[in-house]
GROMACS .gro file of C-alpha atoms in nm:
model
  439
    1MET     CA    1  -3.187   3.139  25.347
    2GLN     CA    2  -3.058   3.193  24.995
    3ARG     CA    3  -3.153   2.913  24.754
    4PHE     CA    4  -2.968   2.774  24.453
    5LEU     CA    5  -3.049   2.571  24.144
    6VAL     CA    6  -2.783   2.394  23.935
    7LYS     CA    7  -2.856   2.294  23.577
    8THR     CA    8  -2.592   2.088  23.397
    9PHE     CA    9  -2.548   2.032  23.025
   10GLY     CA   10  -2.338   1.772  22.846
   11CYS     CA   11  -2.136   1.462  22.928
   12ARG     CA   12  -2.110   1.239  23.234
   13ALA     CA   13  -1.805   1.431  23.352
   14SER     CA   14  -2.007   1.752  23.344
   15GLN     CA   15  -2.292   1.579  23.526
   16ALA     CA   16  -2.047   1.475  23.797
   17ASP     CA   17  -1.916   1.833  23.813
   18GLY     CA   18  -2.271   1.955  23.856
   19ALA     CA   19  -2.333   1.712  24.140
   20ALA     CA   20  -2.012   1.831  24.309
   21LEU     CA   21  -2.126   2.193  24.269
   22GLU     CA   22  -2.457   2.109  24.434
   23ALA     CA   23  -2.273   1.952  24.727
   24ASP     CA   24  -2.038   2.252  24.759
   25LEU     CA   25  -2.324   2.503  24.755
   26ALA     CA   26  -2.524   2.307  25.012
   27ALA     CA   27  -2.215   2.283  25.234
   28GLN     CA   28  -2.190   2.664  25.223
   29GLY     CA   29  -2.534   2.699  25.377
   30LEU     CA   30  -2.746   2.758  25.069
   31GLY     CA   31  -3.073   2.569  25.032
   32ARG     CA   32  -3.180   2.385  24.718
   33ALA     CA   33  -3.450   2.547  24.507
   34GLU     CA   34  -3.701   2.328  24.327
   35THR     CA   35  -3.770   2.576  24.046
   36VAL     CA   36  -3.603   2.865  23.868
   37SER     CA   37  -3.859   3.108  24.007
   38SER     CA   38  -3.770   3.017  24.367
   39ALA     CA   39  -3.390   3.037  24.322
   40ASP     CA   40  -3.169   3.326  24.432
   41LEU     CA   41  -2.869   3.176  24.248
   42VAL     CA   42  -2.894   2.977  23.924
   43VAL     CA   43  -2.573   2.798  23.821
   44LEU     CA   44  -2.562   2.686  23.457
   45ASN     CA   45  -2.285   2.430  23.406
   46SER     CA   46  -2.230   2.453  23.032
   47CYS     CA   47  -2.116   2.226  22.749
   48THR     CA   48  -1.952   2.343  22.425
   49VAL     CA   49  -1.898   2.023  22.229
   50THR     CA   50  -2.129   2.144  21.948
   51ALA     CA   51  -2.285   2.467  21.826
   52ALA     CA   52  -2.620   2.327  21.939
   53ALA     CA   53  -2.487   2.298  22.295
   54ASP     CA   54  -2.382   2.665  22.288
   55ASP     CA   55  -2.723   2.766  22.156
   56GLU     CA   56  -2.903   2.568  22.426
   57LEU     CA   57  -2.704   2.747  22.696
   58ARG     CA   58  -2.786   3.091  22.554
   59GLN     CA   59  -3.156   3.005  22.530
   60THR     CA   60  -3.151   2.881  22.889
   61VAL     CA   61  -2.992   3.205  23.014
   62ARG     CA   62  -3.267   3.405  22.844
   63ARG     CA   63  -3.541   3.181  22.982
   64VAL     CA   64  -3.405   3.193  23.339
   65HIS     CA   65  -3.370   3.572  23.326
   66ARG     CA   66  -3.723   3.604  23.191
   67GLU     CA   67  -3.874   3.374  23.455
   68ASN     CA   68  -3.675   3.517  23.749
   69PRO     CA   69  -3.522   3.860  23.675
   70GLY     CA   70  -3.396   3.887  24.033
   71ALA     CA   71  -3.190   3.569  24.030
   72ARG     CA   72  -2.813   3.580  23.999
   73ILE     CA   73  -2.713   3.372  23.697
   74LEU     CA   74  -2.366   3.219  23.718
   75VAL     CA   75  -2.240   3.036  23.407
   76THR     CA   76  -1.955   2.789  23.443
   77GLY     CA   77  -1.826   2.485  23.254
   78CYS     CA   78  -1.678   2.435  22.909
   79TYR     CA   79  -1.858   2.710  22.714
   80ALA     CA   80  -1.772   2.954  22.994
   81GLN     CA   81  -1.406   2.857  22.962
   82ARG     CA   82  -1.406   2.887  22.581
   83ALA     CA   83  -1.600   3.213  22.528
   84PRO     CA   84  -1.652   3.397  22.858
   85GLU     CA   85  -1.704   3.742  22.705
   86GLU     CA   86  -1.974   3.607  22.476
   87ILE     CA   87  -2.165   3.470  22.775
   88ALA     CA   88  -2.105   3.774  22.995
   89ALA     CA   89  -2.275   3.990  22.731
   90LEU     CA   90  -2.603   3.800  22.774
   91GLY     CA   91  -2.869   3.981  22.972
   92GLY     CA   92  -2.896   3.871  23.334
   93VAL     CA   93  -2.556   3.699  23.364
   94TRP     CA   94  -2.404   3.792  23.698
   95MET     CA   95  -2.079   3.598  23.677
   96VAL     CA   96  -1.887   3.376  23.436
   97ALA     CA   97  -1.651   3.125  23.599
   98GLY     CA   98  -1.461   2.894  23.366
   99ASN     CA   99  -1.354   2.541  23.448
  100SER     CA  100  -1.033   2.702  23.575
  101HIS     CA  101  -1.233   2.858  23.861
  102LYS     CA  102  -1.515   2.606  23.908
  103ALA     CA  103  -1.379   2.488  24.243
  104ARG     CA  104  -1.422   2.837  24.391
  105ILE     CA  105  -1.791   2.877  24.312
  106GLY     CA  106  -1.904   2.732  24.644
  107GLU     CA  107  -1.672   2.967  24.833
  108TRP     CA  108  -1.799   3.270  24.645
  109ALA     CA  109  -2.162   3.175  24.677
  110GLY     CA  110  -2.119   3.115  25.049
  111THR     CA  111  -2.047   3.483  25.105
  112PHE     CA  112  -2.408   3.571  25.031
  113ALA     CA  113  -2.565   3.256  25.172
  114GLU     CA  114  -2.711   3.438  25.469
  115ASP     CA  115  -2.752   3.802  25.374
  116GLY     CA  116  -2.742   3.810  24.995
  117VAL     CA  117  -2.425   4.021  24.981
  118PRO     CA  118  -2.216   3.920  24.675
  119TYR     CA  119  -1.859   3.800  24.694
  120HIS     CA  120  -1.653   4.073  24.866
  121GLY     CA  121  -1.948   4.303  24.790
  122GLN     CA  122  -1.766   4.398  24.468
  123LEU     CA  123  -1.898   4.174  24.191
  124ASP     CA  124  -2.032   4.368  23.897
  125LEU     CA  125  -2.284   4.222  23.655
  126GLY     CA  126  -2.104   4.000  23.409
  127GLN     CA  127  -1.774   3.968  23.599
  128ILE     CA  128  -1.547   3.706  23.443
  129HIS     CA  129  -1.322   3.457  23.622
  130VAL     CA  130  -1.127   3.255  23.364
  131SER     CA  131  -0.758   3.170  23.344
  132ASP     CA  132  -0.532   2.938  23.146
  133ILE     CA  133  -0.678   2.590  23.189
  134PHE     CA  134  -0.343   2.431  23.107
  135GLU     CA  135  -0.206   2.578  23.429
  136GLN     CA  136  -0.457   2.366  23.619
  137ARG     CA  137  -0.270   2.079  23.781
  138ASP     CA  138  -0.505   1.967  24.056
  139PHE     CA  139  -0.787   1.721  24.012
  140LEU     CA  140  -1.094   1.907  24.129
  141SER     CA  141  -1.348   1.684  24.295
  142SER     CA  142  -1.605   1.689  24.572
  143PRO     CA  143  -1.805   1.415  24.738
  144VAL     CA  144  -2.109   1.369  24.521
  145GLU     CA  145  -2.353   1.154  24.714
  146ASP     CA  146  -2.526   1.437  24.899
  147ALA     CA  147  -2.620   1.598  24.568
  148LEU     CA  148  -2.791   1.288  24.434
  149SER     CA  149  -3.118   1.270  24.623
  150GLY     CA  150  -3.372   1.077  24.424
  151ARG     CA  151  -3.123   0.916  24.186
  152THR     CA  152  -3.014   0.553  24.182
  153ARG     CA  153  -2.707   0.551  23.955
  154PRO     CA  154  -2.456   0.816  24.067
  155ASN     CA  155  -2.163   0.915  23.847
  156LEU     CA  156  -1.823   0.954  24.005
  157LYS     CA  157  -1.570   1.151  23.802
  158ILE     CA  158  -1.222   1.011  23.859
  159GLN     CA  159  -1.043   1.172  23.562
  160ASP     CA  160  -1.056   1.512  23.392
  161GLY     CA  161  -0.890   1.676  23.093
  162CYS     CA  162  -0.741   1.521  22.780
  163ASN     CA  163  -0.394   1.510  22.623
  164ASN     CA  164  -0.520   1.408  22.280
  165ARG     CA  165  -0.545   1.663  22.002
  166CYS     CA  166  -0.823   1.539  21.775
  167SER     CA  167  -0.857   1.792  21.496
  168PHE     CA  168  -1.231   1.847  21.555
  169CYS     CA  169  -1.235   1.869  21.935
  170ILE     CA  170  -1.226   2.175  22.161
  171ILE     CA  171  -1.242   1.979  22.489
  172PRO     CA  172  -0.866   1.976  22.572
  173PHE     CA  173  -0.868   2.356  22.548
  174VAL     CA  174  -1.155   2.394  22.795
  175ARG     CA  175  -1.073   2.102  23.028
  176GLY     CA  176  -0.693   2.113  23.028
  177ARG     CA  177  -0.440   1.833  23.065
  178SER     CA  178  -0.539   1.484  23.175
  179ARG     CA  179  -0.560   1.468  23.553
  180SER     CA  180  -0.658   1.180  23.779
  181ALA     CA  181  -0.811   1.148  24.121
  182SER     CA  182  -0.581   0.944  24.343
  183ALA     CA  183  -0.658   0.575  24.379
  184ASP     CA  184  -0.727   0.619  24.750
  185GLN     CA  185  -0.966   0.907  24.685
  186ALA     CA  186  -1.154   0.712  24.417
  187ILE     CA  187  -1.179   0.402  24.636
  188GLU     CA  188  -1.293   0.601  24.937
  189GLN     CA  189  -1.565   0.777  24.737
  190VAL     CA  190  -1.688   0.456  24.574
  191GLY     CA  191  -1.698   0.296  24.918
  192ARG     CA  192  -1.909   0.580  25.052
  193LEU     CA  193  -2.142   0.571  24.752
  194ALA     CA  194  -2.174   0.193  24.781
  195ARG     CA  195  -2.330   0.233  25.124
  196LYS     CA  196  -2.621   0.417  24.959
  197TYR     CA  197  -2.636   0.298  24.598
  198LYS     CA  198  -2.623  -0.041  24.430
  199GLU     CA  199  -2.462   0.081  24.105
  200VAL     CA  200  -2.191   0.344  24.060
  201THR     CA  201  -2.062   0.472  23.724
  202LEU     CA  202  -1.698   0.576  23.690
  203SER     CA  203  -1.665   0.865  23.447
  204GLY     CA  204  -1.405   1.098  23.304
  205VAL     CA  205  -1.330   1.314  23.004
  206ASN     CA  206  -1.078   1.048  22.892
  207LEU     CA  207  -1.142   0.778  23.149
  208GLY     CA  208  -0.904   0.522  23.002
  209ARG     CA  209  -0.609   0.753  23.075
  210TRP     CA  210  -0.673   0.735  23.449
  211GLY     CA  211  -0.351   0.703  23.649
  212ARG     CA  212  -0.103   0.795  23.380
  213ASP     CA  213  -0.028   1.130  23.544
  214LEU     CA  214   0.018   0.975  23.889
  215ALA     CA  215   0.328   0.824  24.041
  216GLY     CA  216   0.355   0.449  23.996
  217SER     CA  217   0.226   0.216  23.727
  218MET     CA  218  -0.142   0.175  23.817
  219ARG     CA  219  -0.384   0.180  23.524
  220LEU     CA  220  -0.762   0.180  23.506
  221ALA     CA  221  -0.789  -0.200  23.530
  222ASP     CA  222  -0.575  -0.195  23.845
  223LEU     CA  223  -0.799   0.070  24.001
  224VAL     CA  224  -1.115  -0.123  23.916
  225ARG     CA  225  -0.963  -0.437  24.067
  226ARG     CA  226  -0.885  -0.251  24.391
  227ILE     CA  227  -1.235  -0.101  24.403
  228LEU     CA  228  -1.385  -0.450  24.380
  229GLN     CA  229  -1.149  -0.579  24.649
  230GLU     CA  230  -1.181  -0.286  24.891
  231THR     CA  231  -1.546  -0.177  24.861
  232GLU     CA  232  -1.887  -0.341  24.875
  233VAL     CA  233  -2.016  -0.185  24.554
  234GLU     CA  234  -2.256  -0.432  24.394
  235ARG     CA  235  -2.216  -0.310  24.038
  236LEU     CA  236  -1.959  -0.081  23.882
  237ARG     CA  237  -2.016   0.062  23.536
  238LEU     CA  238  -1.752   0.226  23.318
  239SER     CA  239  -1.853   0.518  23.099
  240SER     CA  240  -1.685   0.593  22.767
  241VAL     CA  241  -1.330   0.457  22.727
  242GLU     CA  242  -1.112   0.522  22.420
  243PRO     CA  243  -1.075   0.212  22.199
  244MET     CA  244  -0.713   0.127  22.271
  245ASP     CA  245  -0.764   0.171  22.646
  246TRP     CA  246  -0.997  -0.130  22.645
  247SER     CA  247  -0.695  -0.343  22.729
  248ASP     CA  248  -0.698  -0.721  22.744
  249ASP     CA  249  -0.657  -0.689  23.120
  250LEU     CA  250  -0.960  -0.460  23.156
  251LEU     CA  251  -1.183  -0.671  22.930
  252ALA     CA  252  -1.082  -0.994  23.106
  253LEU     CA  253  -1.157  -0.836  23.443
  254MET     CA  254  -1.502  -0.728  23.323
  255ALA     CA  255  -1.575  -1.076  23.193
  256SER     CA  256  -1.467  -1.238  23.521
  257THR     CA  257  -1.725  -1.083  23.754
  258PRO     CA  258  -2.093  -0.979  23.753
  259ARG     CA  259  -1.996  -0.681  23.968
  260ILE     CA  260  -1.887  -0.493  23.654
  261ALA     CA  261  -2.162  -0.403  23.407
  262ARG     CA  262  -2.124  -0.580  23.072
  263HIS     CA  263  -2.122  -0.251  22.886
  264VAL     CA  264  -1.844  -0.138  22.650
  265HIS     CA  265  -1.864   0.214  22.507
  266ALA     CA  266  -1.573   0.300  22.277
  267PRO     CA  267  -1.578   0.623  22.069
  268LEU     CA  268  -1.530   0.542  21.699
  269GLN     CA  269  -1.601   0.873  21.516
  270SER     CA  270  -1.546   0.712  21.174
  271GLY     CA  271  -1.492   0.371  21.020
  272SER     CA  272  -1.284   0.519  20.738
  273ASP     CA  273  -0.908   0.498  20.776
  274ARG     CA  274  -0.854   0.820  20.581
  275VAL     CA  275  -1.105   1.014  20.788
  276LEU     CA  276  -0.956   0.886  21.113
  277ARG     CA  277  -0.615   1.008  20.999
  278ARG     CA  278  -0.752   1.355  20.923
  279MET     CA  279  -0.919   1.353  21.263
  280HIS     CA  280  -0.582   1.274  21.425
  281ARG     CA  281  -0.732   0.971  21.597
  282LYS     CA  282  -0.473   0.728  21.732
  283TYR     CA  283  -0.610   0.401  21.595
  284ARG     CA  284  -0.711   0.256  21.262
  285PRO     CA  285  -1.035   0.066  21.188
  286ARG     CA  286  -0.863  -0.271  21.223
  287HIS     CA  287  -0.742  -0.179  21.573
  288TYR     CA  288  -1.090  -0.069  21.674
  289ALA     CA  289  -1.252  -0.386  21.537
  290ASP     CA  290  -1.004  -0.600  21.727
  291ARG     CA  291  -1.109  -0.446  22.061
  292ILE     CA  292  -1.483  -0.476  21.992
  293LEU     CA  293  -1.459  -0.835  21.873
  294LYS     CA  294  -1.242  -0.921  22.175
  295ALA     CA  295  -1.506  -0.776  22.408
  296ARG     CA  296  -1.783  -0.974  22.240
  297ALA     CA  297  -1.580  -1.295  22.243
  298LEU     CA  298  -1.534  -1.263  22.619
  299MET     CA  299  -1.888  -1.133  22.688
  300PRO     CA  300  -2.131  -1.241  22.413
  301GLU     CA  301  -2.423  -1.061  22.579
  302CYS     CA  302  -2.246  -0.728  22.642
  303ALA     CA  303  -2.373  -0.393  22.519
  304VAL     CA  304  -2.140  -0.229  22.267
  305GLY     CA  305  -2.182   0.141  22.196
  306ALA     CA  306  -1.994   0.404  22.000
  307ASP     CA  307  -1.988   0.773  21.923
  308VAL     CA  308  -1.989   0.834  21.547
  309MET     CA  309  -1.953   1.161  21.358
  310THR     CA  310  -2.097   1.239  21.015
  311GLY     CA  311  -1.988   1.508  20.772
  312PHE     CA  312  -1.634   1.560  20.897
  313PRO     CA  313  -1.454   1.804  20.662
  314GLY     CA  314  -1.361   1.635  20.338
  315GLU     CA  315  -1.570   1.322  20.404
  316THR     CA  316  -1.654   1.186  20.059
  317GLU     CA  317  -1.941   0.956  19.970
  318GLU     CA  318  -1.688   0.674  19.938
  319GLU     CA  319  -1.548   0.743  20.285
  320PHE     CA  320  -1.894   0.764  20.438
  321GLU     CA  321  -1.994   0.434  20.279
  322GLU     CA  322  -1.670   0.281  20.407
  323SER     CA  323  -1.762   0.398  20.756
  324ARG     CA  324  -2.123   0.279  20.728
  325ALA     CA  325  -2.016  -0.067  20.610
  326PHE     CA  326  -1.760  -0.094  20.890
  327ILE     CA  327  -2.027  -0.010  21.148
  328GLU     CA  328  -2.275  -0.252  20.996
  329ALA     CA  329  -2.022  -0.535  21.016
  330LEU     CA  330  -1.953  -0.495  21.390
  331PRO     CA  331  -2.181  -0.606  21.676
  332PHE     CA  332  -2.286  -0.263  21.797
  333THR     CA  333  -2.597  -0.249  22.012
  334TYR     CA  334  -2.640   0.129  21.994
  335LEU     CA  335  -2.475   0.437  21.844
  336HIS     CA  336  -2.456   0.801  21.948
  337VAL     CA  337  -2.451   0.970  21.607
  338PHE     CA  338  -2.336   1.333  21.593
  339THR     CA  339  -2.348   1.570  21.300
  340TYR     CA  340  -2.010   1.744  21.267
  341SER     CA  341  -2.017   2.093  21.416
  342GLU     CA  342  -1.738   2.345  21.359
  343ARG     CA  343  -1.566   2.444  21.682
  344PRO     CA  344  -1.372   2.773  21.658
  345GLY     CA  345  -1.003   2.723  21.732
  346THR     CA  346  -0.981   2.366  21.600
  347PRO     CA  347  -0.793   2.265  21.282
  348ALA     CA  348  -1.100   2.099  21.132
  349ALA     CA  349  -1.300   2.420  21.153
  350GLU     CA  350  -1.039   2.594  20.935
  351SER     CA  351  -1.061   2.333  20.658
  352ALA     CA  352  -1.184   2.457  20.323
  353ALA     CA  353  -1.345   2.119  20.254
  354GLN     CA  354  -1.654   2.159  20.471
  355VAL     CA  355  -1.938   1.918  20.390
  356SER     CA  356  -2.275   2.083  20.331
  357MET     CA  357  -2.514   2.069  20.625
  358GLU     CA  358  -2.775   1.896  20.412
  359ILE     CA  359  -2.537   1.608  20.336
  360ARG     CA  360  -2.421   1.591  20.699
  361LYS     CA  361  -2.780   1.551  20.816
  362GLN     CA  362  -2.860   1.291  20.549
  363ARG     CA  363  -2.566   1.082  20.667
  364THR     CA  364  -2.670   1.124  21.029
  365HIS     CA  365  -3.017   0.996  20.942
  366ILE     CA  366  -2.870   0.690  20.768
  367LEU     CA  367  -2.653   0.596  21.066
  368ARG     CA  368  -2.932   0.656  21.316
  369ASP     CA  369  -3.152   0.418  21.118
  370LEU     CA  370  -2.870   0.164  21.126
  371SER     CA  371  -2.834   0.214  21.501
  372ALA     CA  372  -3.208   0.159  21.553
  373SER     CA  373  -3.193  -0.163  21.352
  374LYS     CA  374  -2.897  -0.298  21.547
  375ASN     CA  375  -3.052  -0.198  21.878
  376ARG     CA  376  -3.380  -0.374  21.794
  377GLU     CA  377  -3.189  -0.688  21.700
  378PHE     CA  378  -3.008  -0.677  22.035
  379ARG     CA  379  -3.332  -0.627  22.226
  380LEU     CA  380  -3.502  -0.913  22.043
  381ALA     CA  381  -3.217  -1.142  22.146
  382ALA     CA  382  -3.291  -1.061  22.512
  383ILE     CA  383  -3.645  -1.205  22.500
  384GLY     CA  384  -3.663  -1.523  22.703
  385ARG     CA  385  -3.353  -1.441  22.904
  386THR     CA  386  -3.328  -1.320  23.263
  387LEU     CA  387  -3.128  -1.000  23.308
  388SER     CA  388  -2.974  -0.853  23.620
  389ALA     CA  389  -3.083  -0.489  23.652
  390VAL     CA  390  -3.088  -0.198  23.895
  391VAL     CA  391  -3.435  -0.059  23.969
  392LEU     CA  392  -3.456   0.308  23.874
  393GLU     CA  393  -3.602   0.604  24.060
  394ASP     CA  394  -3.975   0.556  24.001
  395GLY     CA  395  -3.966   0.182  24.060
  396ARG     CA  396  -4.138   0.112  23.730
  397ALA     CA  397  -3.825   0.065  23.519
  398ALA     CA  398  -3.481  -0.088  23.559
  399LEU     CA  399  -3.150  -0.076  23.373
  400SER     CA  400  -2.977  -0.404  23.296
  401GLY     CA  401  -2.606  -0.457  23.326
  402ASN     CA  402  -2.591  -0.469  22.947
  403TYR     CA  403  -2.763  -0.132  22.913
  404LEU     CA  404  -3.123  -0.226  22.832
  405LYS     CA  405  -3.406  -0.026  22.984
  406ILE     CA  406  -3.664  -0.266  23.124
  407SER     CA  407  -4.029  -0.176  23.185
  408LEU     CA  408  -4.130  -0.367  23.497
  409ALA     CA  409  -4.456  -0.560  23.530
  410SER     CA  410  -4.509  -0.426  23.882
  411GLN     CA  411  -4.354  -0.146  24.080
  412ARG     CA  412  -4.037  -0.241  24.267
  413ARG     CA  413  -3.841  -0.070  24.539
  414PRO     CA  414  -3.584   0.163  24.374
  415ASN     CA  415  -3.209   0.120  24.415
  416ARG     CA  416  -3.211  -0.260  24.423
  417ILE     CA  417  -3.046  -0.507  24.186
  418VAL     CA  418  -3.300  -0.766  24.074
  419ASP     CA  419  -3.325  -1.048  23.822
  420VAL     CA  420  -3.588  -0.974  23.557
  421PRO     CA  421  -3.723  -1.226  23.302
  422ILE     CA  422  -3.768  -1.054  22.966
  423GLY     CA  423  -4.093  -1.109  22.781
  424GLY     CA  424  -4.104  -0.860  22.496
  425LEU     CA  425  -4.011  -0.524  22.347
  426THR     CA  426  -4.115  -0.170  22.426
  427LYS     CA  427  -4.062   0.131  22.201
  428ASP     CA  428  -3.701   0.178  22.310
  429GLY     CA  429  -3.633  -0.105  22.552
  430VAL     CA  430  -3.765  -0.439  22.672
  431SER     CA  431  -4.043  -0.547  22.906
  432GLU     CA  432  -4.058  -0.785  23.195
  433ALA     CA  433  -4.245  -1.108  23.129
  434GLY     CA  434  -4.609  -1.054  23.219
  435LEU     CA  435  -4.619  -0.694  23.092
  436LEU     CA  436  -4.794  -0.643  22.757
  437PRO     CA  437  -4.519  -0.552  22.505
  438VAL     CA  438  -4.543  -0.243  22.287
  439LEU     CA  439  -4.407  -0.325  21.943
   0.00000   0.00000   0.00000
C-alpha cells in the first residue's frame, strides 16, 4: 500500500483544506504515513501570506527530499497558485497543483495507490497544474472528521476566497472570489462532527461574507442560529471575522447562549485612519472600536483578538503611535502582530515609501510587548473564576470558551467540556486551582 503524509502551512482555512486532502487521499486507498521517511507521497499545502511563509515551504521541500529522496513531493495551496514555476524548479518536486486544482489531488493520487504508477503514467518531474483561480465557482470541500484522529477541536471551512482588495494582500489572487458552502452542507457536516467532537470551529478566508454569493438572504448569524437549532454541537467557535461583519445580530446571538464560544477575533491591521485608507480597508478606527466595545458590553468576559500589521509602506512614527494608542485603549486580550512583508503583485509592494526592516521589527516588538501586557491582565482577571473549557488531546490541558489555555491539576478524559476553577497563571495561560502556578 502506498502511504501519504500531508503537511499544512498557514491559516485555519488552509488547515481545513489539509484535513480534507487527508480524507480524500485515504478514501482513494492510500495509507497514512507517520513520518516523512515512510511516505511514498508527501503533500505540502502551502501558505504565501508572507515572505517567511514562502521560505518555510522551500526549506521544507529541501528537507523532505533530503530525508526521503524516493518520495513524490506534491506542492499545493496558495504559494503553489501564486508562483508554480518557482516551486517546480525545486529539487524533488514531482507536481505543483494550485488551489485551482486542489480538489483533483485525491483522484490523481489514487491512480498509484496500489501499484505506484503515476497519474496516467505520464507525469514528468515538476509538472504544473494551475489555472485562473477567478474561474473557480464551486466551493471545494470534503468531510473532514476522518482526517482528525487525535484532535479535539476540528475546523470546518464553510467559506473560501475573498472579494476585498486590500492593497497589501495577495490572498484574493490565490484563493479567488468569495464562495460559500451551502447552509445544508454546513449544517450536515457540523452535525456529523458533533457526534464525535464537543467543539467545532467554523472557518473561512473571509468568514463573515458567508452566504452572500448564495441565493436568498441568509447571513452568517442566520447559519449559526440554524446550526444551534438543528445539531447537537455543544460549542461552536467562530474564527476570524472582519470587523463590520460582527453584526449586532451575530454578537447578540453569541451573548445569548453558552453554546457559542465567547471569542471575538476581528482583524484590525492598523489603528491609524490614514494607514487604513492606504490599505484600502473598508472601515475607520471609530467603526472598529464600536464593534469591539459592543462585544465587550454584551460579553464582559469574552476574548478579543486582532491581527495587526507594522511597517506598512509610508507608516510614519506619528501614524504608528496613533495605532499603538488606539490598541492600548481597547480591551484586547491578545494580538497577532505581523511585520509587513512585500507580496509581489500587490499595490503596496510597488510603493516607493517602504519602511526599513529595522523600524518594522522595532514596531513589531513594541506591539508584541503591549499584547503580552494585555493578555496577562486578562489572565489575572480569570483567577478565582470557573471557566467552561474543552479538554485537549493529552488530557492535561483545556481551552476555555474565552480562549485561555488551562493547565489541569489532574489528567482528564480528552474531548469533554468541563468546568474548571482557575487558581493562578502559567507562562502563557492559566492553571486549575490546586496546581502550583508558574509566574
